[in-house]
Short mmCIF file of C-alpha atoms and ligand atoms in Angstrom, two decimals:
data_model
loop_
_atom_site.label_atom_id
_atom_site.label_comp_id
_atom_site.label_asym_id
_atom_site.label_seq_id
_atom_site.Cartn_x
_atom_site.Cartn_y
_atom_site.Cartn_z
CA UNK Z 176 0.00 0.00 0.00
CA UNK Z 177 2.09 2.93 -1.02
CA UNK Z 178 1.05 5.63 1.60
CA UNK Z 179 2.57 8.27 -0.34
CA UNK Z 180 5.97 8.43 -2.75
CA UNK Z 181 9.26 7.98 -1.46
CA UNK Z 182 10.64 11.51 -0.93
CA UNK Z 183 13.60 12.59 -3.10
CA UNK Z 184 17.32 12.62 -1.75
CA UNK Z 185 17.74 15.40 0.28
CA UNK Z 186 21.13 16.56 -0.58
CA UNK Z 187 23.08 14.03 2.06
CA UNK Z 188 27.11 14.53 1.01
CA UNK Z 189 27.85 12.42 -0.99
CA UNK Z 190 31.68 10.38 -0.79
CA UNK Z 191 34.26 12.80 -1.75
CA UNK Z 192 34.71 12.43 -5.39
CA UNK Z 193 31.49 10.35 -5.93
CA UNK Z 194 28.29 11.69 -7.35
CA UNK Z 195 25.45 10.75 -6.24
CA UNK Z 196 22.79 9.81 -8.03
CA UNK Z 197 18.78 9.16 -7.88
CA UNK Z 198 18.81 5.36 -8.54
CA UNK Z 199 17.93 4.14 -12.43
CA UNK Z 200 15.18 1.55 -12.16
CA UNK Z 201 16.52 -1.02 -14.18
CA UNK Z 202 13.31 -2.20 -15.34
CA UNK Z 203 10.53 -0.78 -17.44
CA UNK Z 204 7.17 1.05 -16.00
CA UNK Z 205 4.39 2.18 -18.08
CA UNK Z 206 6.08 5.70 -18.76
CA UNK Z 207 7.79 3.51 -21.01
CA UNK Z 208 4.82 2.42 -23.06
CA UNK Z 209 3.65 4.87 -26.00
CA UNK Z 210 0.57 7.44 -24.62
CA UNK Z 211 -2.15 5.55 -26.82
CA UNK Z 212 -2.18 1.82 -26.75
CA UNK Z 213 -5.18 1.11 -28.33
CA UNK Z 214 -4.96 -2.07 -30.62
CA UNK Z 215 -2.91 -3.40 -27.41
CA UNK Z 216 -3.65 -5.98 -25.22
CA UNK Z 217 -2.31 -5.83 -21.74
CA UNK Z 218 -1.95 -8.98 -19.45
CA UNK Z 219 -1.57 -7.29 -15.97
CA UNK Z 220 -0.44 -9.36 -13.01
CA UNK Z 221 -2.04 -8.52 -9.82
CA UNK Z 222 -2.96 -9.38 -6.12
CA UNK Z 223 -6.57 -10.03 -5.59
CA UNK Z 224 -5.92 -12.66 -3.42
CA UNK Z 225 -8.55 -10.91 -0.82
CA UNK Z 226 -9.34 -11.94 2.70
CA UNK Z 227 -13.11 -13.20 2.60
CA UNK Z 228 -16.05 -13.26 4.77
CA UNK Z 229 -19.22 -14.35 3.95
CA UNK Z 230 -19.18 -13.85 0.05
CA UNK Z 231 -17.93 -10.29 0.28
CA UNK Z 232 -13.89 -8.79 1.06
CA UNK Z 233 -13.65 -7.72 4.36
CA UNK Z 234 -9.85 -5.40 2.92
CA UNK Z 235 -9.81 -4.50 -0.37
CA UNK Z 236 -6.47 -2.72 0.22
CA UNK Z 237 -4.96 -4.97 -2.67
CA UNK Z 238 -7.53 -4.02 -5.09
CA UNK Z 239 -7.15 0.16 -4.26
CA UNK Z 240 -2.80 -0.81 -5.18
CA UNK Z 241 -3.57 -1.55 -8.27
CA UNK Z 242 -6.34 0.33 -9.03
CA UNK Z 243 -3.88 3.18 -10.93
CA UNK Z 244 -2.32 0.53 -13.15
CA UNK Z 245 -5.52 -0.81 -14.17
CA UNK Z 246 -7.15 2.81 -14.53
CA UNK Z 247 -4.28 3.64 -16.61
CA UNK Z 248 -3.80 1.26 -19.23
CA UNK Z 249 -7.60 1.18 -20.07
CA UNK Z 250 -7.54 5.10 -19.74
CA UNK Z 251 -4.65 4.93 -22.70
CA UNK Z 252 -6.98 2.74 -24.77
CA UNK Z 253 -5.95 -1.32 -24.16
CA UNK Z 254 -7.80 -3.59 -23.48
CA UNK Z 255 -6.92 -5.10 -19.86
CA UNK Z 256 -6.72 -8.45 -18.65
CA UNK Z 257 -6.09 -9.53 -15.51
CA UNK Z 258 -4.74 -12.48 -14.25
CA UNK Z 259 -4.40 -13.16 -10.39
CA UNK Z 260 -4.60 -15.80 -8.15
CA UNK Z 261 -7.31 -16.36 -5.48
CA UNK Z 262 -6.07 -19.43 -2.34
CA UNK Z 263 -4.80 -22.19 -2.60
CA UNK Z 264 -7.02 -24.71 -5.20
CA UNK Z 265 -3.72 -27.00 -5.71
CA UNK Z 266 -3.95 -26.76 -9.91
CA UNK Z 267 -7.61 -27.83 -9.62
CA UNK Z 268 -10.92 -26.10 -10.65
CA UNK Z 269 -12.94 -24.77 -7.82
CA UNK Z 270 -16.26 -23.04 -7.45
CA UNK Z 271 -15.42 -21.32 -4.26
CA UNK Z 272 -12.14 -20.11 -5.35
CA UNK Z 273 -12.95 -19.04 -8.50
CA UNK Z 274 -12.03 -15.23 -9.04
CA UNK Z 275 -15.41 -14.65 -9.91
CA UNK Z 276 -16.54 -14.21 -6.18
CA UNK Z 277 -13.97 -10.74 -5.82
CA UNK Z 278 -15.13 -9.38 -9.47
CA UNK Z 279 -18.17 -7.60 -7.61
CA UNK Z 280 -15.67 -5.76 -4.93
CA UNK Z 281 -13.04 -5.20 -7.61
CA UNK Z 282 -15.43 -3.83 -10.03
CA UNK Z 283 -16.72 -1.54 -7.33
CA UNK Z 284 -13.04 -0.53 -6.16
CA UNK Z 285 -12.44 0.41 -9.50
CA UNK Z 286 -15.74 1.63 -10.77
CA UNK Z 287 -15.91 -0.09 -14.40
CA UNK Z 288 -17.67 -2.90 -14.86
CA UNK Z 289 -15.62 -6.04 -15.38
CA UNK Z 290 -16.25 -8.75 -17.50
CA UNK Z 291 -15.12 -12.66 -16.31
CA UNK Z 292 -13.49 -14.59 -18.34
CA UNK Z 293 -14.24 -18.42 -16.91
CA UNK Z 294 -10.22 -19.38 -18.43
CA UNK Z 295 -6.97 -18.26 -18.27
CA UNK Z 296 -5.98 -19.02 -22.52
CA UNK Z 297 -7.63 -20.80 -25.51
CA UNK Z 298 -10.78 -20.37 -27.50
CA UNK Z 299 -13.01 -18.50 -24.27
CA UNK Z 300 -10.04 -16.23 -24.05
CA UNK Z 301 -10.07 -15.35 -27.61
CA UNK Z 302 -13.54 -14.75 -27.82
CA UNK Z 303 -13.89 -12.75 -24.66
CA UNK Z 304 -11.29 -10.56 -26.06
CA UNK Z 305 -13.00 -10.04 -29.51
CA UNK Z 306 -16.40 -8.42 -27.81
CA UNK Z 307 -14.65 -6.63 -25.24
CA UNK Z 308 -13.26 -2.67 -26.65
CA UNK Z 309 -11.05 -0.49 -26.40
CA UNK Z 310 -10.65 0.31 -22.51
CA UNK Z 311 -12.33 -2.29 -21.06
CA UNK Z 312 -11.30 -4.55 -18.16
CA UNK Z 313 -11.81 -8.14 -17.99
CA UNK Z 314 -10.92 -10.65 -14.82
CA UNK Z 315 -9.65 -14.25 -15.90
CA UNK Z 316 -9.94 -17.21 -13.80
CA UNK Z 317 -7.99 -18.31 -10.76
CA UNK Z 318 -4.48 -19.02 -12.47
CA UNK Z 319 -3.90 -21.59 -10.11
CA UNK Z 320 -6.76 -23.93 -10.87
CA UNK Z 321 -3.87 -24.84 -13.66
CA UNK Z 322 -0.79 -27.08 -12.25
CA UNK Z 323 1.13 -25.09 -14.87
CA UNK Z 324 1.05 -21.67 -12.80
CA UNK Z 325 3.00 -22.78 -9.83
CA UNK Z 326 5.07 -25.45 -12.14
CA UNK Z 327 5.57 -22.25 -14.20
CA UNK Z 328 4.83 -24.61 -16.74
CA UNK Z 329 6.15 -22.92 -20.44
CA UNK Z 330 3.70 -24.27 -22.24
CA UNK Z 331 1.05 -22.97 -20.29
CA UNK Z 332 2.77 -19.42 -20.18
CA UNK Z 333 3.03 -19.30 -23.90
CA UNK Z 334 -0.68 -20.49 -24.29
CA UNK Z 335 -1.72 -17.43 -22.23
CA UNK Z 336 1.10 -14.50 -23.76
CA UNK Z 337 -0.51 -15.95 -27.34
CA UNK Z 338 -3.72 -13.38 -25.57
CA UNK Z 339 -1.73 -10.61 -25.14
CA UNK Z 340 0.98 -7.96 -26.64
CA UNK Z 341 2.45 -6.65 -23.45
CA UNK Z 342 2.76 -7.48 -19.96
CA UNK Z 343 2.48 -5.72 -16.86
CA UNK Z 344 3.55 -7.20 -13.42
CA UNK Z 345 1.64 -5.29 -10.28
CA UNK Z 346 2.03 -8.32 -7.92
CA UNK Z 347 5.03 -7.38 -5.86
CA UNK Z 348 3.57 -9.77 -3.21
CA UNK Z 349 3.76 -12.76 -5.23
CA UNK Z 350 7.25 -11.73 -6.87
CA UNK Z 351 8.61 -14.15 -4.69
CA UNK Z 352 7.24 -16.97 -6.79
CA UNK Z 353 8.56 -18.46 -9.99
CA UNK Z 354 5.52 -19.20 -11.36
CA UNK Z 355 4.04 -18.97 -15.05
CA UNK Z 356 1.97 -15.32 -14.66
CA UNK Z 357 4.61 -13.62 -12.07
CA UNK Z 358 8.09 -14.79 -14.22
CA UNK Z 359 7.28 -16.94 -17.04
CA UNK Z 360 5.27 -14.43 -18.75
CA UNK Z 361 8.06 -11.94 -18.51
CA UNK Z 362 10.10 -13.38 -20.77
CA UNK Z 363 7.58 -14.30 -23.82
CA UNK Z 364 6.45 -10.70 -24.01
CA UNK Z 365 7.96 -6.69 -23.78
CA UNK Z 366 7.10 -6.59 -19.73
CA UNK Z 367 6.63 -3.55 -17.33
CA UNK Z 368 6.03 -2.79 -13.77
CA UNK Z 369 2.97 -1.55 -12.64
CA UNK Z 370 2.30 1.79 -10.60
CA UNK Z 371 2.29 -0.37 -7.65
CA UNK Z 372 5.35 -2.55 -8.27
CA UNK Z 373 7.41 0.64 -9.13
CA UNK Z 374 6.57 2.57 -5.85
CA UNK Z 375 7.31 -0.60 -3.99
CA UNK Z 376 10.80 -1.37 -6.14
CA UNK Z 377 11.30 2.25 -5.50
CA UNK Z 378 10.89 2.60 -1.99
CA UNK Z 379 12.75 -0.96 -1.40
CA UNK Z 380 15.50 0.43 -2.53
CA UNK Z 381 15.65 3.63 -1.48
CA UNK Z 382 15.71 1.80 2.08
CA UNK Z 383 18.37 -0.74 1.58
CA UNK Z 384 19.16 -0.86 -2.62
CA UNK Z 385 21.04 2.89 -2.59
CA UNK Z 386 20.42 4.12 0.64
CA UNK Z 387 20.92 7.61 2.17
CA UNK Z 388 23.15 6.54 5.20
CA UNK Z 389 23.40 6.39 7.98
CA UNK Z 390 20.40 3.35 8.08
CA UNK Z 391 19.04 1.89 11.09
CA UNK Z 392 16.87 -1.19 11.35
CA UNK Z 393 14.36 -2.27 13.70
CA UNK Z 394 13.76 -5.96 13.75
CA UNK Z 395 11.36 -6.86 16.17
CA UNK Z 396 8.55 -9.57 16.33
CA UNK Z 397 8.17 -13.13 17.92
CA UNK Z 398 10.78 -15.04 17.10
CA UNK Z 399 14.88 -15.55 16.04
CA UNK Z 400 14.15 -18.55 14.19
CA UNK Z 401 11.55 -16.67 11.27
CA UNK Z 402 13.89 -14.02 10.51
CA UNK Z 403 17.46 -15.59 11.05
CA UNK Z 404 18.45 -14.88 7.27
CA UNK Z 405 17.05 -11.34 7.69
CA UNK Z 406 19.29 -10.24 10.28
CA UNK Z 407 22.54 -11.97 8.50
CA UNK Z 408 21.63 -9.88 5.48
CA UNK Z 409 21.42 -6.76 7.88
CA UNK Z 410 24.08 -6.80 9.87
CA UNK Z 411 26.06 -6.07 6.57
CA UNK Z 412 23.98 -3.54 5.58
CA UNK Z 413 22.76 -1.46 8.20
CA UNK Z 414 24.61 0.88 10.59
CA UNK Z 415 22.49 -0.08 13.56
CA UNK Z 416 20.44 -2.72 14.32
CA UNK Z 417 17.66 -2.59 16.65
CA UNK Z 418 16.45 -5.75 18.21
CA UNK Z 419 12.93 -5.37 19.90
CA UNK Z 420 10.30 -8.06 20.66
CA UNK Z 421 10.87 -11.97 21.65
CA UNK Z 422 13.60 -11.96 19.29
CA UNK Z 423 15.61 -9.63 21.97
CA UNK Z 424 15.16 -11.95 24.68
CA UNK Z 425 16.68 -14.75 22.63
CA UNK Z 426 19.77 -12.13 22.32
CA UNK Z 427 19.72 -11.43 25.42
CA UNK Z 428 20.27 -14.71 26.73
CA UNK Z 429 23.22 -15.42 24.43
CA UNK Z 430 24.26 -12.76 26.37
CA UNK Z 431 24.31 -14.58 29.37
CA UNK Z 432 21.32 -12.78 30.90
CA UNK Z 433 18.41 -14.69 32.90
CA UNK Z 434 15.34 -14.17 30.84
CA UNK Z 435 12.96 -15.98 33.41
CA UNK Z 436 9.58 -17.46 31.67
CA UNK Z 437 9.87 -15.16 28.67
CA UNK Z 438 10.13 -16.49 24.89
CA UNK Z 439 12.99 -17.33 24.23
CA UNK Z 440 14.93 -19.16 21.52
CA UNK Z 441 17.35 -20.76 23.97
CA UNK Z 442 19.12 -23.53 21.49
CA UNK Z 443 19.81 -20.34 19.09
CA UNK Z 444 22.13 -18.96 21.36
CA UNK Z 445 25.33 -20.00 19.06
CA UNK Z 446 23.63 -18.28 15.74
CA UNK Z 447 22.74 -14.82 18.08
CA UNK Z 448 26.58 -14.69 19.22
CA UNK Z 449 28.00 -15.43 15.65
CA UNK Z 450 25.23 -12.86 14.19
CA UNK Z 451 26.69 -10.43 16.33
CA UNK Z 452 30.11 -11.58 16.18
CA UNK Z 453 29.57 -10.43 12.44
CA UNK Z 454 27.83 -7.26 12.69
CA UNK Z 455 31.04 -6.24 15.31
CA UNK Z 456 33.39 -6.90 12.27
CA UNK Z 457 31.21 -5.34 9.70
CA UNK Z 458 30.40 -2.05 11.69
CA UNK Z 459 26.93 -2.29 13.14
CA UNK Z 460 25.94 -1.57 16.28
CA UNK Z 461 23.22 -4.31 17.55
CA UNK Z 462 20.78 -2.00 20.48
CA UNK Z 463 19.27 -4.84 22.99
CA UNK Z 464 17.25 -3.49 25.65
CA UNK Z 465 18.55 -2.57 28.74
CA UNK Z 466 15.65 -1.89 30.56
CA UNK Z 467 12.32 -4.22 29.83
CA UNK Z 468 8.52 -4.19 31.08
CA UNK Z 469 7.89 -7.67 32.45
CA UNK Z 470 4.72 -9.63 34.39
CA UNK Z 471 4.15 -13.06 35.67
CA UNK Z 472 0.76 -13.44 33.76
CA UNK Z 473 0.23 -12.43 30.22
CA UNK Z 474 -2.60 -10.70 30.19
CA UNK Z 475 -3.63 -7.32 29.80
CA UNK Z 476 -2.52 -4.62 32.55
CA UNK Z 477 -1.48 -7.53 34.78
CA UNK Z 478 -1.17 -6.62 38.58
CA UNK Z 479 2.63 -8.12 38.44
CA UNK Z 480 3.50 -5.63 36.01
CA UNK Z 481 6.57 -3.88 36.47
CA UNK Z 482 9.57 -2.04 34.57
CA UNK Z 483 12.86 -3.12 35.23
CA UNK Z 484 16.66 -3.86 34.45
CA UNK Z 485 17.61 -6.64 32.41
CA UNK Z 486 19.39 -7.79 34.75
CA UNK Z 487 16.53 -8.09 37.48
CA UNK Z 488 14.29 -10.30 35.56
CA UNK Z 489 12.93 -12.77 38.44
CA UNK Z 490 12.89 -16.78 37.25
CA UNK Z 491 8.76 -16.53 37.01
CA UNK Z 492 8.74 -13.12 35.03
CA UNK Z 493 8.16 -12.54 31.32
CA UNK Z 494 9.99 -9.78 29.13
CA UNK Z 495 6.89 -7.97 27.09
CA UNK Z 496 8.04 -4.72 26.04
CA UNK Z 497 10.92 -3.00 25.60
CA UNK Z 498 11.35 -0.35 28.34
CA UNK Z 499 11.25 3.01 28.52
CA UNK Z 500 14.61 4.39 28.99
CA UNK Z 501 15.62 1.70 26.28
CA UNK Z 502 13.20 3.35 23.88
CA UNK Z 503 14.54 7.12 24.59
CA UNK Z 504 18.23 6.01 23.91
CA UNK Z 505 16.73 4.28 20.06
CA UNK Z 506 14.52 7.61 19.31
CA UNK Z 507 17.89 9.38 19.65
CA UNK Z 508 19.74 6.46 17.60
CA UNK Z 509 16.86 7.19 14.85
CA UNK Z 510 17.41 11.10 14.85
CA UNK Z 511 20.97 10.55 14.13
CA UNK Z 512 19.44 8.03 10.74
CA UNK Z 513 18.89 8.78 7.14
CA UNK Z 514 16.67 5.80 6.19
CA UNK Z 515 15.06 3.22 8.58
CA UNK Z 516 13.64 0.17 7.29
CA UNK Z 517 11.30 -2.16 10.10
CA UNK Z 518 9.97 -5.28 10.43
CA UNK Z 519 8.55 -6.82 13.76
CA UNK Z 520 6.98 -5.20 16.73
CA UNK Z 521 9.17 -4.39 20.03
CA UNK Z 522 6.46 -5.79 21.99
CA UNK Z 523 3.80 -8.15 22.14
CA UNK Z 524 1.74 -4.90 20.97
CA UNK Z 525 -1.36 -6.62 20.79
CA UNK Z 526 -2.15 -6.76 24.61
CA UNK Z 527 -2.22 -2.97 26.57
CA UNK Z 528 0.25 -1.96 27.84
CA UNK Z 529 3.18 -4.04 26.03
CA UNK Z 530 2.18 -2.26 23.03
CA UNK Z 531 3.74 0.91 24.57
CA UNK Z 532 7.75 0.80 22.91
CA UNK Z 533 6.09 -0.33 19.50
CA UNK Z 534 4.02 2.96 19.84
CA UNK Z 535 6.68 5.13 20.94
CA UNK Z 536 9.46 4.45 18.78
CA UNK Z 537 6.59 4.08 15.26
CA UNK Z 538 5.85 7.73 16.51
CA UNK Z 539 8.92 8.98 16.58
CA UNK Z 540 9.74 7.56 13.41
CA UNK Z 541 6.50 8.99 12.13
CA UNK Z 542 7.68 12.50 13.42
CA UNK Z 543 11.15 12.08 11.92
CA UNK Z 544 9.87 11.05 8.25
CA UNK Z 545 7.47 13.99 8.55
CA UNK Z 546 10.19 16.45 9.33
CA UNK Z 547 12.09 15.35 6.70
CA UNK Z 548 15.34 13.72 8.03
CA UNK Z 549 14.20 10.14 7.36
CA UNK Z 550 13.22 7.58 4.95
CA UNK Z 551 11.04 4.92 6.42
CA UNK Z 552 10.11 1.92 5.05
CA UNK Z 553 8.40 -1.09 7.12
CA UNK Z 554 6.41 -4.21 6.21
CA UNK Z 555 5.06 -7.12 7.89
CA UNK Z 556 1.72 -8.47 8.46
CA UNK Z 557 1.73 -7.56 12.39
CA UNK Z 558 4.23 -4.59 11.67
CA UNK Z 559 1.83 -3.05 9.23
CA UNK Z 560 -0.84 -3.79 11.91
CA UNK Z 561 1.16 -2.47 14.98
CA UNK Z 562 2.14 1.12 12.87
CA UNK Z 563 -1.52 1.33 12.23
CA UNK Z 564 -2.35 0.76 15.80
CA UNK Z 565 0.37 3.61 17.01
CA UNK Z 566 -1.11 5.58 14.19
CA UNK Z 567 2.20 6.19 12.63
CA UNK Z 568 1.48 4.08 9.06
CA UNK Z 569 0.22 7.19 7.21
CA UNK Z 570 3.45 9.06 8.04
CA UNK Z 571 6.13 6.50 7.32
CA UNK Z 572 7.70 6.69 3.46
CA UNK Z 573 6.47 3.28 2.61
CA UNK Z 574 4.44 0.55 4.15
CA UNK Z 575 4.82 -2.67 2.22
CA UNK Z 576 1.51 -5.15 2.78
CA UNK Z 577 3.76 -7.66 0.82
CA UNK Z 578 4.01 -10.17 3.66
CA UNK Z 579 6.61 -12.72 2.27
CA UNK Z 580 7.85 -11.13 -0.54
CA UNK Z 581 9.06 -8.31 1.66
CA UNK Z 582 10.64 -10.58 3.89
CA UNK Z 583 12.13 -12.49 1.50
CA UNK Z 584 13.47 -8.94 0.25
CA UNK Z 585 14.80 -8.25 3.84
CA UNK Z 586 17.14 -11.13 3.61
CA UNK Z 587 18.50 -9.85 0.34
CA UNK Z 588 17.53 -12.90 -2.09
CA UNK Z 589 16.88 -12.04 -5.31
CA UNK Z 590 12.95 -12.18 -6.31
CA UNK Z 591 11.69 -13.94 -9.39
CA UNK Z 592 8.88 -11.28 -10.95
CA UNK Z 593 11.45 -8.80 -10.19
CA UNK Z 594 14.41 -10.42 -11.68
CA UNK Z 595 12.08 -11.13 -14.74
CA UNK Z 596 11.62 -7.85 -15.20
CA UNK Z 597 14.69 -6.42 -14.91
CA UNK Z 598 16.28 -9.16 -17.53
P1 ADP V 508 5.60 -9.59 11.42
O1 ADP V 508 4.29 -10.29 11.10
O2 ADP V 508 5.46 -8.10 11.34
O3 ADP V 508 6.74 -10.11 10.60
P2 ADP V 508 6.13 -11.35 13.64
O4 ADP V 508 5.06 -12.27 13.16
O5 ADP V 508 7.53 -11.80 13.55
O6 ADP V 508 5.95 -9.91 12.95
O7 ADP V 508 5.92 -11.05 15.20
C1 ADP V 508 4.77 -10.48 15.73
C2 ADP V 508 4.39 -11.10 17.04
O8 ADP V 508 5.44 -11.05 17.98
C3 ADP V 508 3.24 -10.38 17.66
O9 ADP V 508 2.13 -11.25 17.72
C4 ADP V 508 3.72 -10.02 19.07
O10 ADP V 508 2.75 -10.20 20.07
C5 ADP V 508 4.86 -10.98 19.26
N1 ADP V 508 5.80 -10.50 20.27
C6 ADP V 508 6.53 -9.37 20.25
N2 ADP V 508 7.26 -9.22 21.37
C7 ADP V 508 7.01 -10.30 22.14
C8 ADP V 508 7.45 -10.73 23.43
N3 ADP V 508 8.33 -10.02 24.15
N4 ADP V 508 6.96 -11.88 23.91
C9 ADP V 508 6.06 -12.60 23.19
N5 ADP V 508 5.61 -12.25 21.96
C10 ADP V 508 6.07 -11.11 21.45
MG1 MG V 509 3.53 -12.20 11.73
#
């Protein structure tokens, strides 16, 4: 969900000798395409994979990201197709998981009628595409009701690029999959990025591609064991790293210190001390808490709570939150930041009051970015929830709603759709 666009480098110096430059996209967008492409037909990419309830979306904040893309290309005279995926129907047909049962919300979303198209290539296809005109939007099936997609089968992606005569990915959240309509299509026809996957490829790497250092990052959330290959990429990339949530507690207990009853990743205590061990040699300062909000019962405003030392965690106590002094001394780490990039609340945010250093520090970040002096980019499926519970999200750069793809990002591999479209 891009909030708003990435702000343009603000004049940082740049290395003696060194120009720096806004960073060249090295793939294509639509400003590429000629203004009128009528006679074309586009095959657009995108996520309508929408969470359901009873028949109707209960978020259609997938449908509003690619909204401009879809707006556009009909507004410049192609005709649109799209082609998403909708759960998990394992490469069979399925009545319930047809895409049919999101065209009413994404019709309403984007306010043009859509027409359904009950395949994804052959004759139906063909014909569909003969009565619909210039500017018009139709919806084909759900691409994974063919084994082919996920097989990115290339048979079955040259069946459906023999519909089209360009391609536009706007999926950034399934770029992480090598499948027929997120990679194999790239290759059979001239492929773009969408509005949607160029604000996201934008603000990616304006937080870790090219960034404006000094960059902190906050990584946060349950547990060591999700994001292990996230912090490896970090520590080589980041200037500080901020360790909130369970994950600190697992640090902290490499560390040697008693963590009581909290959750902690006690086996990982070799992979904490080599991942610091690493960011020491490559420059980065790793932030654990040094003060911590603990209770004996989880539960919310418990009467055990207390703040205290992380030293003076008792054998039945549980770390929650990060503490308040702790969260002064990384609000004045983040004023001394160019770019921060987030994933992973400090604190199991959900319950009051441990949502407290999750607030704080998204605030502060929010106040920063707003100011000027930082670039913020987060994502995460609890992230995006906890900046929207501090009411921070509409301030920050970027908030990616990607969910794996981001995090698969975050640990520096190289992405499929992306890769396809930069080739
Ligand atoms: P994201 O979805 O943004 O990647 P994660 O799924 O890794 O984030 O982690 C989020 C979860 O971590 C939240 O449910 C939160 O309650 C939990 N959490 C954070 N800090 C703690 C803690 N100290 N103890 C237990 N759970 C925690
Ligand atoms: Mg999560």
């Amino acid at each position: 969900m891009p909030l708003h666009p990435v702000r343009p480098a603000r004049g940082f110096p740049p290395p003696a000798g060194e120009e720096r430059s806004e960073p060249i996209p090295k793939f294509k967008t639509l400003d590429d395409l000629p203004a009128n492409l009528t006679g074309e037909i586009a095959l657009v990419r995108v996520d309508l994979n929408l969470p359901m309830k009873d028949g109707s979306a209960t978020d259609v904040t997938r449908v509003e990201a690619v909204k401009p893309t879809i707006l556009e290309l009909a507004g410049r005279g192609a005709k649109v197709l799209l082609l998403a995926h909708f759960g998990r129907p394992g490469g069979q047909r399925s009545s319930t998981l047809s895409t049919s049962m999101v065209i009413g919300d994404v019709g309403r979303v984007i306010g043009e009628e859509i027409m359904f198209i009950p395949e994804i290539a052959g004759p139906v296809v063909e014909q569909s595409i003969g009565i619909l005109r210039s500017g018009d939007i139709g919806l084909l099936d759900n691409t994974r009701f063919w084994p082919g997609e996920e097989a990115n089968d290339p048979d079955l992606a040259k069946a459906i690029a023999a519909h089209g005569t360009l391609y536009v990915n706007d999926a950034f959240s399934a770029a992480h999959r090598a499948h027929a309509t997120t990679e194999g299509l790239a290759h059979l026809l001239p492929a773009y990025a969408g509005r949607s996957m160029e604000a996201e490829l934008k603000a990616l790497d304006a937080a870790l591609g090219t960034p404006e250092q000094p960059v902190a990052a906050v990584v946060g959330g349950a547990k060591v064991s999700t994001k292990l290959a996230v912090l490896e990429n970090l520590v080589g990339k980041v200037q500080h790293l901020i360790i909130g949530g369970g994950m600190a507690n697992t640090f902290l207990a490499a560390r040697g210190v008693n963590v009581g009853r909290s959750l902690c990743e006690h086996d990982l205590a070799p992979t904490v001390t080599a991942i610091m061990d690493e960011a020491e040699r490559a420059g980065c300062t790793v932030h654990l808490p040094y003060d911590v909000v603990v209770a004996r019962e989880f539960a919310a405003n418990p009467a055990s709570l207390r703040v205290c030392n992380v030293h003076e965690v008792a054998e039945d106590e549980m770390i929650l939150d990060v503490g308040p002094t702790a969260v002064e001394a990384l609000a004045d780490v983040l004023k001394t930041c160019r770019t921060l990039v987030w994933n992973g609340p400090m604190g199991a945010f959900e319950t009051e009051p441990f949502d407290a250093a999750t607030v704080a520090l998204a605030r502060t970040a929010a106040a920063l970015t707003l100011e000027g002096s930082l670039i913020s980019v987060a994502g995460g499926g609890d992230t995006v929830a906890a900046l929207a519970h501090a009411g921070a999200a509409e301030d920050f750069t970027y908030i990616s709603t990607a969910g794996g793809a981001f995090l698969e990002w975050m640990e520096g591999r190289i992405l499929p759709g992306v890769a396809a479209l930069e080739a």
